[in-house]
Short mmCIF file of C-alpha atoms in Angstrom, two decimals:
data_model
loop_
_atom_site.label_atom_id
_atom_site.label_comp_id
_atom_site.label_asym_id
_atom_site.label_seq_id
_atom_site.Cartn_x
_atom_site.Cartn_y
_atom_site.Cartn_z
CA MET P 1 0.04 -0.02 0.01
CA LYS P 2 2.93 2.30 0.52
CA GLU P 3 3.67 2.16 -3.18
CA GLU P 4 0.02 3.36 -3.88
CA ILE P 5 0.52 6.24 -1.45
CA GLN P 6 3.79 7.27 -3.13
CA ARG P 7 1.96 7.06 -6.55
CA LEU P 8 -0.86 9.16 -5.47
CA ASN P 9 1.38 11.88 -3.84
CA LYS P 10 3.66 12.00 -6.88
CA GLU P 11 0.75 12.42 -9.26
CA ALA P 12 -0.76 15.12 -7.01
CA GLU P 13 2.59 17.00 -6.85
CA ALA P 14 2.98 16.79 -10.73
CA ILE P 15 -0.44 18.27 -11.53
CA TYR P 16 -1.34 20.76 -8.73
CA ARG P 17 -0.52 23.82 -10.85
CA GLN P 18 -2.53 22.74 -13.82
CA ASN P 19 -5.32 20.79 -12.07
CA PRO P 20 -5.49 21.77 -8.43
CA ALA P 21 -8.94 20.12 -7.83
CA ARG P 22 -7.64 16.74 -9.06
CA ALA P 23 -4.43 17.16 -7.09
CA GLU P 24 -6.54 17.66 -3.99
CA GLU P 25 -8.45 14.52 -4.57
CA LEU P 26 -5.34 12.54 -5.02
CA ALA P 27 -3.70 13.98 -1.95
CA ARG P 28 -6.70 13.18 0.18
CA GLN P 29 -6.72 9.65 -1.12
CA ALA P 30 -3.08 9.23 -0.23
CA GLN P 31 -3.84 10.83 3.14
CA ALA P 32 -6.51 8.38 4.03
CA LEU P 33 -4.34 5.46 3.07
CA ALA P 34 -1.50 6.79 5.03
CA HIS P 35 -3.59 7.11 8.06
CA GLU P 36 -4.83 3.63 7.62
CA ILE P 37 -1.45 1.93 7.74
CA GLY P 38 0.44 4.61 9.87
CA ASP P 39 2.77 5.74 7.05
CA ARG P 40 4.21 8.97 8.58
CA ALA P 41 6.31 9.88 5.50
CA GLY P 42 3.32 9.29 3.18
CA LEU P 43 1.21 11.40 5.43
CA ALA P 44 3.61 14.18 5.49
CA GLU P 45 3.76 14.27 1.69
CA SER P 46 -0.06 14.26 1.44
CA TRP P 47 -0.31 17.23 3.85
CA LEU P 48 2.40 19.10 1.86
CA ASN P 49 0.43 18.35 -1.41
CA LEU P 50 -2.74 19.67 0.17
CA ALA P 51 -0.79 22.89 1.27
CA SER P 52 0.43 23.31 -2.24
CA VAL P 53 -3.10 23.18 -3.58
CA CYS P 54 -4.28 25.64 -0.93
CA LEU P 55 -1.51 28.03 -1.95
CA ARG P 56 -2.38 27.56 -5.69
CA THR P 57 -6.13 28.23 -4.99
CA GLU P 58 -5.32 31.24 -2.60
CA ARG P 59 -6.70 29.49 0.51
CA TYR P 60 -3.85 30.91 2.53
CA ALA P 61 -5.00 30.34 6.05
CA GLU P 62 -5.81 26.76 5.21
CA GLY P 63 -2.50 26.43 3.35
CA ILE P 64 -0.68 27.49 6.60
CA GLN P 65 -2.43 24.83 8.65
CA ALA P 66 -1.81 22.09 6.13
CA ALA P 67 1.88 23.06 5.77
CA ARG P 68 2.35 23.05 9.53
CA GLU P 69 0.85 19.60 9.81
CA ALA P 70 3.42 18.44 7.23
CA LEU P 71 6.21 20.38 9.07
CA ALA P 72 5.39 18.55 12.25
CA LEU P 73 5.64 15.25 10.66
CA PHE P 74 8.89 16.10 8.73
CA THR P 75 10.44 17.31 11.96
CA GLU P 76 9.52 13.99 13.63
CA LEU P 77 11.08 12.13 10.64
CA ASP P 78 14.12 14.37 10.86
CA ASP P 79 13.58 15.18 7.08
CA LEU P 80 15.32 18.55 6.45
CA ARG P 81 14.28 18.63 2.82
CA GLY P 82 10.73 18.18 3.82
CA LYS P 83 11.01 20.82 6.45
CA ALA P 84 12.38 23.26 3.89
CA ARG P 85 9.47 22.52 1.50
CA ALA P 86 6.94 22.92 4.21
CA LEU P 87 8.34 26.23 5.56
CA TYR P 88 8.39 27.51 1.96
CA ILE P 89 4.65 27.14 1.76
CA VAL P 90 4.19 28.60 5.15
CA GLY P 91 6.15 31.73 4.17
CA ILE P 92 4.29 32.15 0.84
CA CYS P 93 0.87 31.85 2.54
CA HIS P 94 1.84 34.38 5.18
CA ARG P 95 2.86 36.71 2.42
CA GLY P 96 -0.39 36.13 0.68
CA LEU P 97 -2.17 37.39 3.86
CA GLY P 98 0.10 40.46 3.98
CA GLU P 99 2.03 39.13 7.09
CA MET P 100 5.49 39.90 5.75
CA ASN P 101 7.58 39.45 8.98
CA LYS P 102 6.11 36.03 9.56
CA ALA P 103 6.90 35.18 5.94
CA MET P 104 10.49 36.27 6.23
CA LEU P 105 11.03 34.16 9.36
CA ALA P 106 9.61 31.04 7.55
CA HIS P 107 11.74 31.58 4.45
CA GLN P 108 14.95 32.11 6.62
CA GLU P 109 14.22 28.78 8.39
CA SER P 110 13.64 27.17 5.02
CA LEU P 111 17.03 28.39 3.70
CA LYS P 112 18.84 26.95 6.78
CA CYS P 113 17.27 23.50 6.30
CA ALA P 114 18.18 23.52 2.57
CA GLU P 115 21.76 24.73 3.17
CA ALA P 116 22.31 21.95 5.80
CA ILE P 117 21.79 19.31 3.19
CA SER P 118 23.12 21.35 0.18
CA GLU P 119 19.71 20.93 -1.60
CA LYS P 120 20.15 23.26 -4.60
CA LYS P 121 16.49 23.55 -5.63
CA SER P 122 15.30 24.39 -1.98
CA ILE P 123 18.18 26.78 -1.56
CA ALA P 124 17.18 28.72 -4.87
CA ILE P 125 13.53 28.82 -3.92
CA ALA P 126 14.33 30.25 -0.40
CA LEU P 127 16.71 32.78 -1.89
CA ASN P 128 14.06 33.92 -4.24
CA ASN P 129 11.46 34.31 -1.51
CA ILE P 130 13.92 36.11 0.78
CA ALA P 131 14.71 38.45 -2.09
CA LEU P 132 11.10 39.36 -2.69
CA LEU P 133 10.67 40.13 0.97
CA HIS P 134 13.69 42.40 1.03
CA GLN P 135 12.15 44.05 -2.04
CA GLN P 136 8.90 44.64 -0.34
CA PHE P 137 10.83 46.18 2.58
CA ALA P 138 12.36 48.47 -0.03
CA ASP P 139 15.99 46.90 0.43
CA TYR P 140 16.51 46.68 -3.33
CA SER P 141 20.20 45.92 -3.37
CA ALA P 142 19.69 42.87 -1.01
CA ALA P 143 16.75 41.84 -3.22
CA LEU P 144 18.72 41.92 -6.43
CA GLU P 145 21.69 40.09 -4.89
CA ASN P 146 19.45 37.24 -3.77
CA TYR P 147 17.48 37.13 -7.01
CA LEU P 148 20.67 36.76 -9.08
CA LYS P 149 21.95 33.93 -6.88
CA SER P 150 18.57 32.21 -7.21
CA LEU P 151 18.37 32.79 -11.04
CA ARG P 152 21.84 31.12 -11.56
CA LEU P 153 20.68 28.14 -9.58
CA PHE P 154 17.47 27.67 -11.49
CA GLN P 155 19.18 27.96 -14.85
CA GLU P 156 21.65 25.25 -13.77
CA LEU P 157 18.62 23.03 -12.78
CA GLY P 158 16.88 23.85 -16.06
CA ASP P 159 13.85 24.99 -14.19
CA ARG P 160 11.88 27.08 -16.68
CA TYR P 161 9.06 27.98 -14.37
CA ARG P 162 11.16 29.24 -11.64
CA GLU P 163 13.52 31.03 -14.02
CA ALA P 164 10.52 32.84 -15.37
CA SER P 165 9.40 33.73 -11.73
CA VAL P 166 12.79 35.18 -10.94
CA ARG P 167 12.96 37.08 -14.10
CA GLY P 168 9.63 38.70 -13.31
CA ASN P 169 10.94 39.53 -9.78
CA ILE P 170 14.07 41.12 -11.14
CA GLY P 171 11.80 43.14 -13.39
CA ILE P 172 10.09 44.53 -10.28
CA VAL P 173 13.29 45.61 -8.74
CA TYR P 174 14.06 47.59 -12.01
CA GLU P 175 10.44 49.06 -11.84
CA TYR P 176 11.06 50.30 -8.27
CA ASN P 177 14.29 51.83 -9.42
CA ARG P 178 12.42 53.59 -12.22
CA GLU P 179 14.30 51.66 -14.91
CA TYR P 180 11.14 50.94 -16.75
CA GLU P 181 12.38 49.76 -20.07
CA ASN P 182 14.66 47.08 -18.35
CA ALA P 183 11.68 46.14 -16.19
CA LEU P 184 9.46 45.62 -19.32
CA LYS P 185 12.09 43.41 -20.92
CA GLU P 186 12.20 41.13 -17.92
CA TYR P 187 8.44 40.93 -17.57
CA GLN P 188 8.15 40.10 -21.25
CA ALA P 189 10.81 37.44 -21.09
CA ALA P 190 8.98 36.00 -18.05
CA LEU P 191 5.57 36.05 -19.99
CA VAL P 192 7.16 34.19 -22.89
CA LEU P 193 8.43 31.38 -20.54
CA PHE P 194 5.04 31.22 -18.74
CA GLU P 195 3.20 31.01 -22.16
CA SER P 196 5.50 28.19 -23.29
CA LEU P 197 4.28 26.30 -20.03
CA ASN P 198 0.67 27.15 -20.66
CA LEU P 199 0.21 28.51 -17.06
CA LYS P 200 -2.65 30.90 -17.11
CA LYS P 201 -2.32 32.16 -13.68
CA GLU P 202 1.19 33.19 -14.14
CA ILE P 203 0.52 34.64 -17.57
CA ALA P 204 -2.20 36.74 -15.97
CA SER P 205 0.12 37.90 -13.26
CA ALA P 206 2.97 38.78 -15.73
CA LEU P 207 0.43 40.80 -17.78
CA VAL P 208 -0.39 42.86 -14.70
CA ASN P 209 3.28 43.75 -14.25
CA ILE P 210 3.53 44.57 -17.98
CA GLY P 211 0.42 46.78 -17.78
CA ASN P 212 1.69 48.57 -14.60
CA THR P 213 5.06 49.30 -16.46
CA PHE P 214 3.33 50.68 -19.56
CA GLU P 215 1.28 52.83 -17.08
CA ALA P 216 4.52 54.12 -15.61
CA LEU P 217 5.75 54.89 -19.06
CA ASN P 218 2.45 56.84 -19.67
CA ASP P 219 1.51 54.45 -22.43
CA PHE P 220 -2.05 54.09 -21.20
CA GLU P 221 -3.44 52.21 -24.25
CA ASN P 222 -0.92 49.39 -23.91
CA ALA P 223 -1.41 49.40 -20.12
CA ARG P 224 -5.18 49.06 -20.46
CA HIS P 225 -4.83 46.32 -23.08
CA ALA P 226 -2.53 44.26 -20.92
CA LEU P 227 -4.53 44.70 -17.74
CA GLU P 228 -7.91 43.99 -19.40
CA LYS P 229 -6.36 40.68 -20.85
CA SER P 230 -5.09 39.93 -17.41
CA LEU P 231 -8.45 40.62 -15.83
CA ARG P 232 -10.20 38.24 -18.19
CA LEU P 233 -7.69 35.46 -17.33
CA HIS P 234 -8.06 36.08 -13.46
CA GLU P 235 -11.92 35.99 -13.94
CA GLU P 236 -11.71 32.80 -15.95
CA LEU P 237 -9.64 31.28 -13.15
CA ASN P 238 -11.90 32.79 -10.45
CA SER P 239 -8.80 34.24 -8.66
CA LEU P 240 -10.17 36.79 -6.31
CA ASP P 241 -6.75 37.91 -5.33
CA GLY P 242 -5.73 38.49 -8.97
CA ILE P 243 -9.08 40.20 -9.82
CA ALA P 244 -8.65 42.62 -6.87
CA ARG P 245 -5.07 43.42 -7.74
CA THR P 246 -5.80 43.93 -11.47
CA LYS P 247 -8.74 46.22 -10.66
CA ASN P 248 -6.59 48.32 -8.56
CA SER P 249 -4.07 48.57 -11.37
CA LEU P 250 -6.77 49.39 -13.96
CA ALA P 251 -8.15 51.99 -11.64
CA ILE P 252 -4.81 53.81 -11.62
CA VAL P 253 -4.77 53.92 -15.41
CA TYR P 254 -8.22 55.37 -15.55
CA GLU P 255 -7.38 57.91 -12.86
CA LYS P 256 -4.25 59.05 -14.81
CA LYS P 257 -6.51 59.37 -17.98
CA GLY P 258 -8.70 61.71 -15.94
CA GLU P 259 -11.64 59.28 -15.86
CA ASP P 260 -12.21 59.52 -12.05
CA GLU P 261 -15.67 57.97 -11.95
CA ARG P 262 -14.52 54.86 -13.56
CA ALA P 263 -11.49 54.72 -11.38
CA ILE P 264 -13.60 55.06 -8.16
CA GLU P 265 -15.85 52.21 -9.46
CA LEU P 266 -12.80 50.00 -9.86
CA TYR P 267 -11.21 50.88 -6.60
CA CYS P 268 -14.49 50.15 -4.82
CA GLU P 269 -14.69 46.77 -6.55
CA ALA P 270 -11.17 45.96 -5.51
CA LEU P 271 -11.83 47.07 -1.92
CA ALA P 272 -14.82 44.78 -1.66
CA ILE P 273 -12.95 41.78 -2.97
CA GLY P 274 -9.92 42.64 -0.75
CA GLU P 275 -12.21 42.51 2.29
CA GLN P 276 -13.79 39.32 1.03
CA VAL P 277 -10.45 37.54 0.90
CA ALA P 278 -8.91 39.47 3.91
CA ASN P 279 -5.91 40.72 1.83
CA LYS P 280 -4.57 43.68 3.70
CA ARG P 281 -2.41 44.92 0.78
CA HIS P 282 -5.50 45.32 -1.62
CA ILE P 283 -7.52 46.96 1.05
CA ALA P 284 -4.80 49.47 1.83
CA ILE P 285 -4.21 50.35 -1.85
CA ALA P 286 -7.83 50.75 -2.68
CA CYS P 287 -8.47 52.84 0.45
CA LEU P 288 -5.55 55.14 -0.09
CA ASN P 289 -6.51 55.87 -3.61
CA LEU P 290 -10.17 56.13 -2.86
CA GLY P 291 -9.49 58.70 -0.09
CA ARG P 292 -7.41 60.80 -2.38
CA LEU P 293 -10.03 60.79 -5.17
CA TYR P 294 -12.96 61.49 -2.75
CA SER P 295 -11.03 64.44 -1.35
CA LYS P 296 -10.69 65.78 -4.96
CA LYS P 297 -14.20 65.58 -6.03
CA GLN P 298 -16.89 67.96 -4.90
CA GLY P 299 -20.23 66.53 -3.78
CA ILE P 300 -18.97 62.98 -3.19
CA LYS P 301 -19.04 61.91 0.40
CA GLY P 302 -16.79 59.08 1.49
CA ASP P 303 -13.29 60.33 1.88
CA GLU P 304 -13.48 59.25 5.56
CA ARG P 305 -14.32 55.74 4.27
CA GLY P 306 -11.09 55.68 2.21
CA TYR P 307 -8.73 57.07 4.88
CA SER P 308 -10.24 55.50 7.97
CA THR P 309 -10.00 52.02 6.47
CA LEU P 310 -6.32 52.33 5.91
CA GLU P 311 -5.60 51.07 9.39
CA GLN P 312 -6.74 47.67 8.08
CA GLY P 313 -3.67 47.55 5.86
CA SER P 314 -0.51 45.64 6.68
CA GLU P 315 2.48 47.37 8.32
CA ASN P 316 4.73 46.91 5.31
CA VAL P 317 2.50 47.67 2.41
CA ALA P 318 4.00 49.34 -0.68
CA PHE P 319 1.19 50.70 -2.59
CA ARG P 320 0.39 49.31 -5.99
CA GLN P 321 3.02 46.61 -5.56
CA PRO P 322 3.85 44.57 -8.77
CA LYS P 323 3.23 40.95 -8.27
CA THR P 324 6.27 38.83 -7.22
CA ARG P 325 6.40 35.16 -7.84
CA ALA P 326 7.51 32.63 -5.31
#
């Protein structure tokens, strides 16, 4: 029966990005069998697969719980590679909830575990995630240093998915440094890689970054085109997190074009979704911009709504952040 548990877990791990619903079914089957025969290693892998599915489907609180179940079992088994993988998911889920300090602690622990066993892939993943948190704390030199280390490792491993992710993240550093043309090149390179892998969620995210960069270059037509294409993909995927983020970005484009009413409509939609999914970053971005717009316009009440809700935002929010990939 252990062989069947291993088969189910391997299949779940292989398909969770493309078919998370089926991966969850397989992981739960493996979990039930592992419980039945007392297979602790198989149970740990099934919890980890469930955590990966939760991360993929943006069920972040549930993902933390599942990853911590896996972490406890891997600790019991003295499996450092397993611990590194579980801590990675814990960190990403905390970041998804806007809990950046908790995310950093998890990724630093993941890196320690990976380095202890010289596990190149886990080291590269941890470096990428530590880099993106440095980036969100506005320490761009530390972010770029860690991204470049991570990129070299992923290229050595031939991991196109994570190479694309890191290239996108490097683009964000360029964007924050106002090197918009360089940022656009990195985002477009990431988009090509994601398209070659037919990953709609990642394609949608890359398009948001491309749209935001065109907006920064005052190319509003290309910005709107990229963001609307991204929004359609996020809606197709039913990604509430992605929909909220894209609506906030689209609202900025309309605001810069002087179409304040449409911008307010989009910010309000993004705020409602941000509250629904409890994403502090989306809430803070929408509220800040709503407050500013309401204060500009005569005869519209609500600027108190915009500014007072800012306290719901996370401590380390950088407004209208590009999307980083883990």
